[in-house]
Short mmCIF file of C-alpha atoms in Angstrom, two decimals:
data_model
loop_
_atom_site.label_atom_id
_atom_site.label_comp_id
_atom_site.label_asym_id
_atom_site.label_seq_id
_atom_site.Cartn_x
_atom_site.Cartn_y
_atom_site.Cartn_z
CA UNK A 1 -0.04 0.45 0.05
CA UNK A 2 3.07 2.12 -0.04
CA UNK A 3 3.66 4.99 -2.22
CA UNK A 4 6.44 4.01 -4.71
CA UNK A 5 7.66 7.23 -5.00
CA UNK A 6 8.01 8.44 -1.40
CA UNK A 7 7.59 12.31 -0.44
CA UNK A 8 9.84 13.43 1.99
CA UNK A 9 7.28 14.00 4.66
CA UNK A 10 6.43 10.26 3.99
CA UNK A 11 9.64 9.43 4.24
CA UNK A 12 9.49 8.34 8.05
CA UNK A 13 5.78 7.33 8.55
CA UNK A 14 3.88 6.45 11.20
CA UNK A 15 2.60 3.16 10.45
CA UNK A 16 -0.52 1.66 12.08
CA UNK A 17 0.29 -2.14 12.58
CA UNK A 18 -3.73 -3.98 11.58
CA UNK A 19 -4.27 -7.03 13.49
CA UNK A 20 -7.84 -6.70 12.09
CA UNK A 21 -9.36 -3.82 13.67
CA UNK A 22 -12.37 -2.65 12.49
CA UNK A 23 -11.11 1.07 13.01
CA UNK A 24 -7.24 0.47 11.60
CA UNK A 25 -7.66 3.24 8.70
CA UNK A 26 -9.60 5.55 11.38
CA UNK A 27 -6.19 5.53 13.41
CA UNK A 28 -4.34 6.60 10.25
CA UNK A 29 -6.77 9.24 9.56
CA UNK A 30 -6.53 10.33 13.51
CA UNK A 31 -2.76 10.47 13.11
CA UNK A 32 -3.19 12.68 9.98
CA UNK A 33 -5.68 14.91 11.73
CA UNK A 34 -2.85 15.43 14.31
CA UNK A 35 -0.44 16.59 11.64
CA UNK A 36 1.69 13.90 10.63
CA UNK A 37 1.93 11.51 7.98
CA UNK A 38 0.42 7.49 8.65
CA UNK A 39 0.12 4.32 6.71
CA UNK A 40 -1.66 1.09 7.37
CA UNK A 41 0.27 -2.03 7.21
CA UNK A 42 -0.81 -5.60 7.61
CA UNK A 43 0.29 -7.48 11.07
CA UNK A 44 2.32 -9.82 9.08
CA UNK A 45 4.53 -7.69 7.93
CA UNK A 46 8.39 -9.10 9.28
CA UNK A 47 9.62 -6.60 12.09
CA UNK A 48 12.64 -5.91 9.21
CA UNK A 49 10.33 -4.78 6.95
CA UNK A 50 8.86 -2.35 9.33
CA UNK A 51 11.73 -1.07 10.40
CA UNK A 52 13.20 -0.58 6.68
CA UNK A 53 10.81 1.99 6.65
CA UNK A 54 12.59 4.41 8.79
CA UNK A 55 9.09 4.83 10.79
CA UNK A 56 8.99 7.45 12.97
CA UNK A 57 6.54 5.78 15.41
CA UNK A 58 4.51 2.50 15.46
CA UNK A 59 0.91 1.94 16.41
CA UNK A 60 -0.48 -0.90 17.14
CA UNK A 61 -4.64 -1.30 16.39
CA UNK A 62 -7.00 -3.00 18.40
CA UNK A 63 -8.18 -6.69 16.73
CA UNK A 64 -10.91 -8.71 17.80
CA UNK A 65 -8.56 -11.94 19.03
CA UNK A 66 -7.36 -13.16 22.41
CA UNK A 67 -3.48 -12.72 22.45
CA UNK A 68 -3.25 -16.23 24.55
CA UNK A 69 -5.47 -17.86 21.62
CA UNK A 70 -4.93 -20.37 19.06
CA UNK A 71 -3.67 -18.49 15.98
CA UNK A 72 -3.87 -15.37 17.60
CA UNK A 73 -1.74 -12.31 15.28
CA UNK A 74 1.65 -12.43 17.35
CA UNK A 75 3.98 -9.32 17.85
CA UNK A 76 7.86 -10.27 17.64
CA UNK A 77 9.38 -8.21 20.82
CA UNK A 78 12.07 -7.39 18.59
CA UNK A 79 9.71 -4.52 17.32
CA UNK A 80 9.76 -3.27 20.70
CA UNK A 81 13.57 -3.60 21.16
CA UNK A 82 14.18 -1.35 18.18
CA UNK A 83 14.23 2.07 19.84
CA UNK A 84 11.21 3.06 17.92
CA UNK A 85 8.43 4.65 19.70
CA UNK A 86 5.28 2.43 19.85
CA UNK A 87 1.96 2.80 21.23
CA UNK A 88 -0.49 0.33 21.66
CA UNK A 89 -4.42 0.54 21.21
CA UNK A 90 -6.50 -2.64 23.04
CA UNK A 91 -5.63 -6.00 21.36
CA UNK A 92 -2.22 -3.64 20.36
CA UNK A 93 -1.90 -3.35 23.89
CA UNK A 94 -2.39 -6.36 25.06
CA UNK A 95 0.03 -8.42 22.84
CA UNK A 96 2.69 -5.37 23.78
CA UNK A 97 1.78 -6.07 27.39
CA UNK A 98 2.55 -9.79 26.92
CA UNK A 99 5.53 -9.18 24.71
CA UNK A 100 7.30 -7.46 27.56
CA UNK A 101 6.72 -9.70 30.52
CA UNK A 102 3.30 -8.61 31.82
CA UNK A 103 0.29 -10.82 32.02
CA UNK A 104 -2.90 -10.29 30.12
CA UNK A 105 -5.61 -12.95 31.34
CA UNK A 106 -9.29 -13.38 30.88
CA UNK A 107 -10.68 -12.45 34.21
CA UNK A 108 -14.66 -12.26 33.27
CA UNK A 109 -15.22 -8.76 33.63
CA UNK A 110 -15.74 -7.39 29.98
CA UNK A 111 -16.03 -3.74 29.28
CA UNK A 112 -17.83 -2.62 25.80
CA UNK A 113 -19.05 0.80 24.81
CA UNK A 114 -18.26 3.95 26.87
CA UNK A 115 -16.34 3.52 30.56
CA UNK A 116 -15.17 5.65 32.81
CA UNK A 117 -11.40 5.76 33.03
CA UNK A 118 -9.25 6.99 36.32
CA UNK A 119 -6.32 9.04 34.90
CA UNK A 120 -3.52 8.18 38.28
CA UNK A 121 -1.08 9.45 35.79
CA UNK A 122 -1.65 13.39 35.29
CA UNK A 123 1.46 14.45 34.64
CA UNK A 124 2.78 11.66 32.09
CA UNK A 125 3.14 11.85 28.67
CA UNK A 126 -0.56 10.69 27.50
CA UNK A 127 -2.63 12.30 29.85
CA UNK A 128 -0.79 15.70 30.51
CA UNK A 129 -3.12 18.49 31.37
CA UNK A 130 -6.59 16.26 30.84
CA UNK A 131 -9.14 15.58 33.51
CA UNK A 132 -8.78 12.62 36.19
CA UNK A 133 -12.06 11.33 34.84
CA UNK A 134 -12.67 10.90 30.93
CA UNK A 135 -15.39 8.60 29.84
CA UNK A 136 -13.59 6.21 27.00
CA UNK A 137 -14.91 3.69 24.71
CA UNK A 138 -13.92 0.00 25.41
CA UNK A 139 -14.58 -3.14 23.73
CA UNK A 140 -12.19 -6.36 25.50
CA UNK A 141 -13.24 -9.53 27.27
CA UNK A 142 -8.93 -9.89 28.44
CA UNK A 143 -7.47 -7.08 30.69
CA UNK A 144 -4.09 -6.58 31.46
CA UNK A 145 -3.53 -7.91 34.94
CA UNK A 146 0.10 -7.03 35.72
CA UNK A 147 2.37 -4.31 34.08
CA UNK A 148 5.46 -5.08 32.54
CA UNK A 149 8.77 -4.80 34.57
CA UNK A 150 9.51 -0.98 34.35
CA UNK A 151 5.89 0.61 33.13
CA UNK A 152 4.10 2.48 34.83
CA UNK A 153 0.37 2.23 35.41
CA UNK A 154 -1.19 5.80 34.52
CA UNK A 155 -5.12 4.66 34.06
CA UNK A 156 -7.62 2.22 35.37
CA UNK A 157 -11.30 1.37 34.93
CA UNK A 158 -13.69 0.07 37.04
CA UNK A 159 -12.97 -3.79 35.68
CA UNK A 160 -9.49 -3.42 34.20
CA UNK A 161 -6.84 -2.01 36.98
CA UNK A 162 -4.25 -1.97 34.74
CA UNK A 163 -5.77 0.41 31.35
CA UNK A 164 -2.78 2.48 30.75
CA UNK A 165 1.12 2.20 31.19
CA UNK A 166 3.78 4.25 30.19
CA UNK A 167 7.67 3.87 29.88
CA UNK A 168 9.50 6.94 28.95
CA UNK A 169 12.53 5.84 28.39
CA UNK A 170 11.96 3.18 26.23
CA UNK A 171 9.37 5.12 24.72
CA UNK A 172 6.74 2.87 24.76
CA UNK A 173 2.86 3.10 25.75
CA UNK A 174 -0.35 1.73 26.16
CA UNK A 175 -4.01 2.26 26.50
CA UNK A 176 -6.99 -0.63 27.24
CA UNK A 177 -9.41 1.46 25.31
CA UNK A 178 -9.47 2.95 21.42
CA UNK A 179 -8.44 6.55 21.51
CA UNK A 180 -9.05 6.70 17.62
CA UNK A 181 -13.11 6.51 17.98
CA UNK A 182 -15.12 10.19 18.83
CA UNK A 183 -16.77 8.20 22.22
CA UNK A 184 -13.08 8.56 23.84
CA UNK A 185 -13.67 12.05 25.22
CA UNK A 186 -9.88 12.81 25.08
CA UNK A 187 -8.87 10.31 22.90
CA UNK A 188 -7.44 12.75 20.12
CA UNK A 189 -5.39 14.57 22.75
CA UNK A 190 -4.15 11.08 24.26
CA UNK A 191 -3.10 10.31 20.27
CA UNK A 192 -1.32 13.65 19.96
CA UNK A 193 0.44 13.80 22.90
CA UNK A 194 2.03 10.42 21.76
CA UNK A 195 2.85 11.58 18.62
CA UNK A 196 4.40 15.15 19.47
CA UNK A 197 6.01 14.29 23.10
CA UNK A 198 6.42 10.71 23.37
CA UNK A 199 7.58 10.25 19.55
CA UNK A 200 8.64 13.52 19.47
CA UNK A 201 7.13 14.20 15.88
CA UNK A 202 6.85 17.61 14.64
CA UNK A 203 3.10 18.01 12.79
CA UNK A 204 3.79 19.23 10.01
CA UNK A 205 1.50 17.13 7.76
CA UNK A 206 -0.20 20.18 6.34
CA UNK A 207 -1.81 21.02 2.90
CA UNK A 208 1.18 23.24 2.33
CA UNK A 209 4.00 21.38 3.35
CA UNK A 210 2.24 18.64 1.64
CA UNK A 211 1.52 20.58 -1.81
CA UNK A 212 5.57 21.32 -1.98
CA UNK A 213 6.09 18.17 -0.62
CA UNK A 214 4.48 16.53 -3.83
CA UNK A 215 5.06 19.43 -6.48
CA UNK A 216 8.92 18.81 -5.54
CA UNK A 217 8.04 15.13 -6.17
CA UNK A 218 6.01 15.28 -8.95
CA UNK A 219 8.79 17.48 -10.58
CA UNK A 220 11.74 15.35 -10.05
CA UNK A 221 9.95 11.83 -10.96
CA UNK A 222 8.94 13.73 -14.44
CA UNK A 223 12.12 15.46 -15.61
CA UNK A 224 11.16 16.65 -19.06
CA UNK A 225 9.38 14.11 -19.93
CA UNK A 226 5.35 14.84 -21.54
CA UNK A 227 2.29 14.18 -19.45
CA UNK A 228 -1.03 13.67 -19.57
CA UNK A 229 -3.75 14.10 -17.05
CA UNK A 230 -6.88 12.04 -16.95
CA UNK A 231 -9.26 14.80 -16.14
CA UNK A 232 -12.98 14.48 -14.94
CA UNK A 233 -13.69 16.99 -13.17
CA UNK A 234 -14.35 15.60 -10.09
CA UNK A 235 -12.22 16.45 -7.42
CA UNK A 236 -9.53 13.77 -7.12
CA UNK A 237 -8.60 14.81 -11.05
CA UNK A 238 -8.75 18.21 -10.87
CA UNK A 239 -6.78 18.33 -7.80
CA UNK A 240 -4.08 15.97 -9.58
CA UNK A 241 -3.78 17.85 -12.60
CA UNK A 242 -3.28 21.04 -10.66
CA UNK A 243 -0.72 20.08 -8.08
CA UNK A 244 1.30 18.10 -11.65
CA UNK A 245 0.74 21.55 -14.07
CA UNK A 246 2.20 23.72 -10.83
CA UNK A 247 5.25 20.75 -11.08
CA UNK A 248 5.85 20.56 -14.46
CA UNK A 249 3.76 23.51 -16.17
CA UNK A 250 3.39 23.12 -20.15
CA UNK A 251 4.25 19.43 -20.08
CA UNK A 252 1.38 18.80 -18.91
CA UNK A 253 -2.21 18.28 -21.32
CA UNK A 254 -5.22 17.44 -19.33
CA UNK A 255 -7.37 14.94 -21.54
CA UNK A 256 -11.27 15.22 -20.79
CA UNK A 257 -13.16 12.45 -21.78
CA UNK A 258 -16.78 12.79 -22.58
CA UNK A 259 -17.72 8.82 -22.40
CA UNK A 260 -21.25 9.35 -22.18
CA UNK A 261 -21.47 8.40 -18.45
CA UNK A 262 -21.57 11.49 -17.58
CA UNK A 263 -23.46 13.61 -15.13
CA UNK A 264 -25.79 16.58 -16.70
CA UNK A 265 -23.40 19.54 -17.15
CA UNK A 266 -20.24 17.91 -16.04
CA UNK A 267 -18.86 18.57 -19.91
CA UNK A 268 -19.21 21.99 -19.80
CA UNK A 269 -18.09 22.77 -15.86
CA UNK A 270 -14.68 21.06 -16.70
CA UNK A 271 -14.05 23.21 -19.75
CA UNK A 272 -15.78 26.64 -18.34
CA UNK A 273 -14.87 26.70 -14.53
CA UNK A 274 -11.42 24.49 -14.50
CA UNK A 275 -9.74 25.53 -17.30
CA UNK A 276 -10.65 29.27 -16.58
CA UNK A 277 -9.36 28.88 -13.08
CA UNK A 278 -5.96 26.93 -13.89
CA UNK A 279 -5.18 27.88 -17.48
CA UNK A 280 -4.54 24.38 -18.11
CA UNK A 281 -3.77 22.97 -21.65
CA UNK A 282 -7.45 20.32 -21.95
CA UNK A 283 -8.45 18.37 -24.94
CA UNK A 284 -11.94 17.04 -25.37
CA UNK A 285 -12.28 13.58 -26.34
CA UNK A 286 -15.89 12.52 -28.02
CA UNK A 287 -15.76 8.53 -27.12
CA UNK A 288 -19.56 8.23 -26.24
CA UNK A 289 -19.86 5.55 -29.63
CA UNK A 290 -16.88 3.92 -28.14
CA UNK A 291 -18.07 3.15 -24.76
CA UNK A 292 -21.43 2.53 -25.41
CA UNK A 293 -20.54 0.31 -28.26
CA UNK A 294 -18.18 -1.59 -25.43
CA UNK A 295 -20.43 -2.20 -22.50
CA UNK A 296 -23.19 -3.83 -25.08
CA UNK A 297 -24.94 -6.25 -23.05
CA UNK A 298 -22.71 -6.02 -20.33
CA UNK A 299 -24.62 -6.23 -16.69
CA UNK A 300 -22.16 -7.40 -14.47
CA UNK A 301 -20.36 -4.87 -12.86
CA UNK A 302 -16.96 -5.76 -12.07
CA UNK A 303 -16.61 -6.32 -16.03
CA UNK A 304 -18.13 -3.05 -16.57
CA UNK A 305 -15.44 -1.29 -14.71
CA UNK A 306 -12.72 -3.12 -16.18
CA UNK A 307 -14.40 -2.29 -19.55
CA UNK A 308 -14.66 1.34 -18.64
CA UNK A 309 -11.23 0.79 -17.26
CA UNK A 310 -9.46 -0.47 -20.80
CA UNK A 311 -11.25 1.89 -22.65
CA UNK A 312 -10.09 4.86 -20.80
CA UNK A 313 -6.61 3.85 -21.21
CA UNK A 314 -7.10 2.90 -24.77
CA UNK A 315 -8.62 6.61 -25.78
CA UNK A 316 -5.57 8.08 -23.72
CA UNK A 317 -3.18 6.53 -26.15
CA UNK A 318 -4.73 7.93 -28.98
CA UNK A 319 -4.47 11.10 -27.30
CA UNK A 320 -1.19 10.72 -26.80
CA UNK A 321 -0.63 10.26 -30.38
CA UNK A 322 -2.66 13.08 -31.31
CA UNK A 323 -0.43 15.03 -29.02
CA UNK A 324 2.64 14.33 -30.27
CA UNK A 325 1.66 14.92 -33.70
CA UNK A 326 0.09 18.30 -33.07
CA UNK A 327 3.08 19.90 -31.78
CA UNK A 328 5.07 17.85 -34.56
CA UNK A 329 7.52 16.16 -31.89
CA UNK A 330 7.20 12.41 -32.49
CA UNK A 331 11.14 12.51 -30.38
CA UNK A 332 9.64 12.90 -27.57
CA UNK A 333 6.44 10.70 -27.05
CA UNK A 334 3.60 11.21 -23.65
CA UNK A 335 5.40 9.10 -20.87
CA UNK A 336 3.27 9.73 -17.90
CA UNK A 337 -0.37 9.27 -17.26
CA UNK A 338 -1.57 10.94 -14.25
CA UNK A 339 -4.56 9.82 -12.37
CA UNK A 340 -6.54 10.74 -9.23
CA UNK A 341 -6.02 7.96 -7.44
CA UNK A 342 -6.90 7.98 -3.65
CA UNK A 343 -5.80 5.83 -0.78
CA UNK A 344 -9.57 4.67 -0.40
CA UNK A 345 -9.60 3.44 -4.01
CA UNK A 346 -6.40 1.49 -3.32
CA UNK A 347 -7.38 -0.18 -0.19
CA UNK A 348 -10.59 -1.40 -1.89
CA UNK A 349 -9.31 -2.78 -4.65
CA UNK A 350 -6.99 -5.35 -2.49
CA UNK A 351 -3.60 -2.92 -2.52
CA UNK A 352 -1.37 -4.17 0.17
CA UNK A 353 -1.07 -7.45 1.53
CA UNK A 354 -3.98 -9.06 3.30
CA UNK A 355 -6.67 -6.65 1.45
CA UNK A 356 -9.68 -7.70 0.22
CA UNK A 357 -10.99 -6.84 -3.14
CA UNK A 358 -14.23 -5.20 -2.74
CA UNK A 359 -14.33 -3.74 -5.74
CA UNK A 360 -11.80 -2.80 -8.85
CA UNK A 361 -11.51 1.13 -9.14
CA UNK A 362 -11.64 1.69 -13.00
CA UNK A 363 -8.30 3.32 -11.87
CA UNK A 364 -6.46 0.45 -10.22
CA UNK A 365 -7.78 -2.98 -10.45
CA UNK A 366 -9.65 -1.75 -13.90
CA UNK A 367 -6.04 -1.06 -15.31
CA UNK A 368 -5.11 -3.32 -18.59
CA UNK A 369 -1.81 -5.10 -18.47
CA UNK A 370 -0.10 -3.71 -21.53
CA UNK A 371 -0.33 -0.45 -20.13
CA UNK A 372 1.45 2.19 -22.72
CA UNK A 373 2.28 5.17 -20.01
CA UNK A 374 3.94 5.14 -16.30
CA UNK A 375 1.48 6.01 -14.08
CA UNK A 376 1.36 9.06 -11.60
CA UNK A 377 -0.63 9.30 -8.80
CA UNK A 378 0.23 12.28 -6.23
CA UNK A 379 -3.02 11.79 -4.49
CA UNK A 380 -2.36 7.97 -4.37
CA UNK A 381 -1.45 7.82 -0.22
CA UNK A 382 -3.94 10.57 0.05
CA UNK A 383 -7.99 10.43 1.96
CA UNK A 384 -10.90 12.79 0.70
CA UNK A 385 -10.95 15.59 2.87
CA UNK A 386 -6.97 15.75 2.96
CA UNK A 387 -7.14 15.99 -1.01
CA UNK A 388 -9.62 18.91 -0.62
CA UNK A 389 -6.99 21.22 1.54
CA UNK A 390 -4.94 20.40 -0.88
CA UNK A 391 -6.94 21.55 -3.87
CA UNK A 392 -7.94 24.46 -1.55
CA UNK A 393 -4.05 25.29 -1.26
CA UNK A 394 -4.20 24.91 -5.21
CA UNK A 395 -6.38 27.60 -6.18
CA UNK A 396 -8.92 25.01 -7.27
CA UNK A 397 -12.54 27.09 -7.46
CA UNK A 398 -14.54 26.04 -4.55
CA UNK A 399 -17.27 24.69 -6.95
CA UNK A 400 -15.09 21.69 -7.86
CA UNK A 401 -13.59 21.21 -4.35
CA UNK A 402 -16.41 20.96 -2.44
CA UNK A 403 -17.89 18.97 -5.25
CA UNK A 404 -19.76 15.75 -4.29
CA UNK A 405 -17.71 12.61 -5.13
CA UNK A 406 -18.38 10.83 -8.41
CA UNK A 407 -16.84 7.29 -9.72
CA UNK A 408 -14.83 7.62 -12.66
CA UNK A 409 -16.77 4.56 -14.44
CA UNK A 410 -19.81 7.25 -13.88
CA UNK A 411 -23.17 6.53 -14.49
CA UNK A 412 -22.53 3.35 -15.63
CA UNK A 413 -22.16 1.53 -12.50
CA UNK A 414 -25.78 2.82 -11.23
CA UNK A 415 -26.85 1.76 -13.55
CA UNK A 416 -27.85 -2.19 -12.66
CA UNK A 417 -28.93 -4.21 -15.82
CA UNK A 418 -27.30 -3.11 -19.22
CA UNK A 419 -26.01 0.35 -20.39
CA UNK A 420 -27.40 1.93 -22.75
CA UNK A 421 -27.92 5.48 -24.09
CA UNK A 422 -31.61 5.91 -23.21
CA UNK A 423 -31.35 4.40 -19.24
CA UNK A 424 -28.61 6.78 -19.26
CA UNK A 425 -30.50 9.37 -20.52
CA UNK A 426 -33.24 8.71 -17.83
CA UNK A 427 -30.78 8.23 -15.07
CA UNK A 428 -29.47 11.45 -16.01
CA UNK A 429 -32.36 13.44 -15.21
CA UNK A 430 -33.43 12.05 -12.20
CA UNK A 431 -30.08 12.66 -11.04
CA UNK A 432 -30.07 16.20 -12.08
CA UNK A 433 -33.34 16.61 -10.25
CA UNK A 434 -31.97 14.96 -7.11
CA UNK A 435 -28.44 16.97 -6.75
CA UNK A 436 -30.61 20.14 -7.61
CA UNK A 437 -33.03 19.62 -4.94
CA UNK A 438 -29.92 18.72 -2.29
CA UNK A 439 -28.50 22.01 -3.57
CA UNK A 440 -31.62 24.11 -2.71
CA UNK A 441 -32.18 22.69 0.59
CA UNK A 442 -28.02 23.97 1.36
CA UNK A 443 -27.18 19.96 2.34
CA UNK A 444 -23.92 19.45 -0.28
CA UNK A 445 -21.89 19.43 2.46
CA UNK A 446 -23.66 18.00 5.39
CA UNK A 447 -23.74 14.79 3.13
CA UNK A 448 -20.75 12.73 1.15
CA UNK A 449 -22.93 12.30 -1.73
CA UNK A 450 -26.08 10.98 -3.14
CA UNK A 451 -26.03 8.43 -5.64
CA UNK A 452 -28.89 7.22 -7.16
CA UNK A 453 -29.40 4.40 -9.30
CA UNK A 454 -31.65 3.03 -11.58
CA UNK A 455 -32.77 -0.62 -11.37
CA UNK A 456 -33.10 -0.87 -15.53
CA UNK A 457 -33.97 -4.64 -15.12
CA UNK A 458 -36.88 -3.68 -12.38
CA UNK A 459 -40.17 -2.87 -12.86
CA UNK A 460 -42.93 -2.29 -10.96
CA UNK A 461 -46.65 -1.19 -11.29
CA UNK A 462 -48.13 2.85 -10.81
CA UNK A 463 -50.82 5.04 -11.06
CA UNK A 464 -50.27 8.43 -12.74
CA UNK A 465 -53.01 10.76 -14.56
CA UNK A 466 -55.41 7.75 -13.38
CA UNK A 467 -53.82 5.32 -15.49
CA UNK A 468 -51.59 2.09 -15.05
CA UNK A 469 -47.70 2.57 -15.43
CA UNK A 470 -45.44 0.17 -15.56
CA UNK A 471 -41.85 1.63 -14.58
CA UNK A 472 -38.61 1.73 -13.50
CA UNK A 473 -37.97 2.13 -9.81
CA UNK A 474 -34.38 4.45 -8.74
CA UNK A 475 -33.36 4.38 -5.97
CA UNK A 476 -31.39 7.09 -3.59
CA UNK A 477 -28.56 6.61 -1.81
CA UNK A 478 -27.52 9.84 0.36
CA UNK A 479 -24.30 9.38 2.68
CA UNK A 480 -22.82 10.39 5.74
CA UNK A 481 -19.41 9.99 5.95
CA UNK A 482 -15.40 11.15 6.31
CA UNK A 483 -13.49 9.78 3.73
CA UNK A 484 -15.69 6.80 2.01
CA UNK A 485 -14.13 3.67 4.03
CA UNK A 486 -17.15 3.52 6.58
CA UNK A 487 -20.22 5.61 5.48
CA UNK A 488 -23.64 5.99 7.11
CA UNK A 489 -26.86 6.72 5.49
CA UNK A 490 -27.33 10.33 5.59
CA UNK A 491 -30.71 11.40 7.17
CA UNK A 492 -31.92 13.42 4.80
CA UNK A 493 -34.93 15.81 5.83
CA UNK A 494 -38.47 14.54 4.80
CA UNK A 495 -39.54 17.16 2.43
CA UNK A 496 -36.49 17.16 0.90
CA UNK A 497 -36.40 13.37 -0.21
CA UNK A 498 -40.61 14.53 -0.90
CA UNK A 499 -39.39 16.94 -3.38
CA UNK A 500 -36.89 14.96 -4.90
CA UNK A 501 -39.65 11.88 -4.99
CA UNK A 502 -42.29 14.23 -6.65
CA UNK A 503 -40.25 16.07 -9.16
CA UNK A 504 -38.98 12.76 -10.43
CA UNK A 505 -41.84 10.76 -10.94
CA UNK A 506 -43.45 14.07 -12.24
CA UNK A 507 -40.61 15.04 -14.45
CA UNK A 508 -38.94 11.54 -15.73
CA UNK A 509 -42.08 9.75 -17.28
CA UNK A 510 -40.12 6.04 -17.13
CA UNK A 511 -40.38 6.37 -13.33
CA UNK A 512 -42.77 6.03 -11.15
CA UNK A 513 -41.17 5.08 -7.99
CA UNK A 514 -38.76 6.73 -5.85
CA UNK A 515 -36.98 4.53 -3.04
CA UNK A 516 -34.44 5.08 -0.16
CA UNK A 517 -31.34 3.00 0.89
CA UNK A 518 -30.60 2.96 4.18
CA UNK A 519 -27.69 1.20 4.92
CA UNK A 520 -24.43 1.54 6.44
CA UNK A 521 -21.27 0.60 5.27
CA UNK A 522 -20.24 -2.08 5.90
CA UNK A 523 -22.59 -3.76 5.07
CA UNK A 524 -22.90 -1.96 1.72
CA UNK A 525 -20.73 -0.30 -0.43
CA UNK A 526 -21.45 3.35 -1.30
CA UNK A 527 -22.08 2.45 -4.80
CA UNK A 528 -24.44 -0.44 -5.67
CA UNK A 529 -22.27 -1.98 -8.31
#
């Protein structure tokens, strides 16, 4: 999962060792909120490989196992003897305590959910300046019953006498609870104390520093070569384009592919808003017929994604040849392709050891094997909110920076069934109505996104104008999220939902039913396909 071209700010990461936690990605986000760069790595990573990354610190995540159970993820004591600051959380705390010579037992006293912790180390590294009692979020059936030699107990709960330990000499720290979740009221302060005081890391992971760092990395990577950018007009590709343009200037040509899978008004937004703000060199390719032909009759979502990814690359290869021909400089072909790949894209596409392939993102798992470009993915290690801040720092228009995420495969994966021009037009009209009503209600920044899904192979009976109809249902999927790794369905006011439903069923003739998806992620993904 690590970036093959680490920047200076990424050269000494905080590594979050994932023991199977629900919250491993959240821990990494919280570290970055403390203005420190972090990455998640699997617990199976050998200690030598972890140390080869020159980590500034290591965090051991929680996990569902018992440290003494057969097959439980182990912790090599060598990691704790390497001189790198280590912070254990929940299972990671227990694994660390056991490896250091402490005792972990199943005491019969379990703690789940909100728990009151008594802080005894008020002047300690982790708890300096915090209340003597604080609410923490517990999730454990085992407990550390005796602290390791050399460690000081700095917190306890009614069921866990050893709820936190600190060893400043060896820079080893741990808490039984989950400081990364908002339910732990001082959790972020505890984490920041570890990072800034315990590990001595400077909080320099800021938007301005990240921009400078990434620009220098891209400039060094590209040299004098020519670059194409796959520009969709969305947040990710727009920020990636602006960043690479700052790095290499007129060596960059952006290619906007109108594949016929766009939402209403998107092509105009790219040509008007983005180009006007950045002055970037833009080539528009009309590939609607090419994409529709390739997708004809295809209903499997993974196949759709792979077809769309492959067609994108074929279009860019031709665009690269055209750019060279137009400039009359066949001696310098386009070598690089810029993509707006983000960290969640990599994780969901199975990036890294032990990661499940949830679905292939067209720009990760959907790329053809005979790719003729080298990829530049300057945002590959960033979460969406970090990308937005970088975009603002680069001067990308706010109308684009705060735009709701839209998948690269476009409306092609929001049609359940085969993709046709008629179905795309139908969905495009319904989607435009939903976006319009959410904007009117001032909800654009309150919800993460609201996919509108057409159940093209489903019909339902309705009544309109005193007559029977047999139309398609569409699904509204409003979600609230911080980074798309997890999400909850957004509680859109009933009156807004009613307005959307009324307009769609009145204005989109082929639709006679609007339904609401109230599934969280997990178990569902944000997109249906």
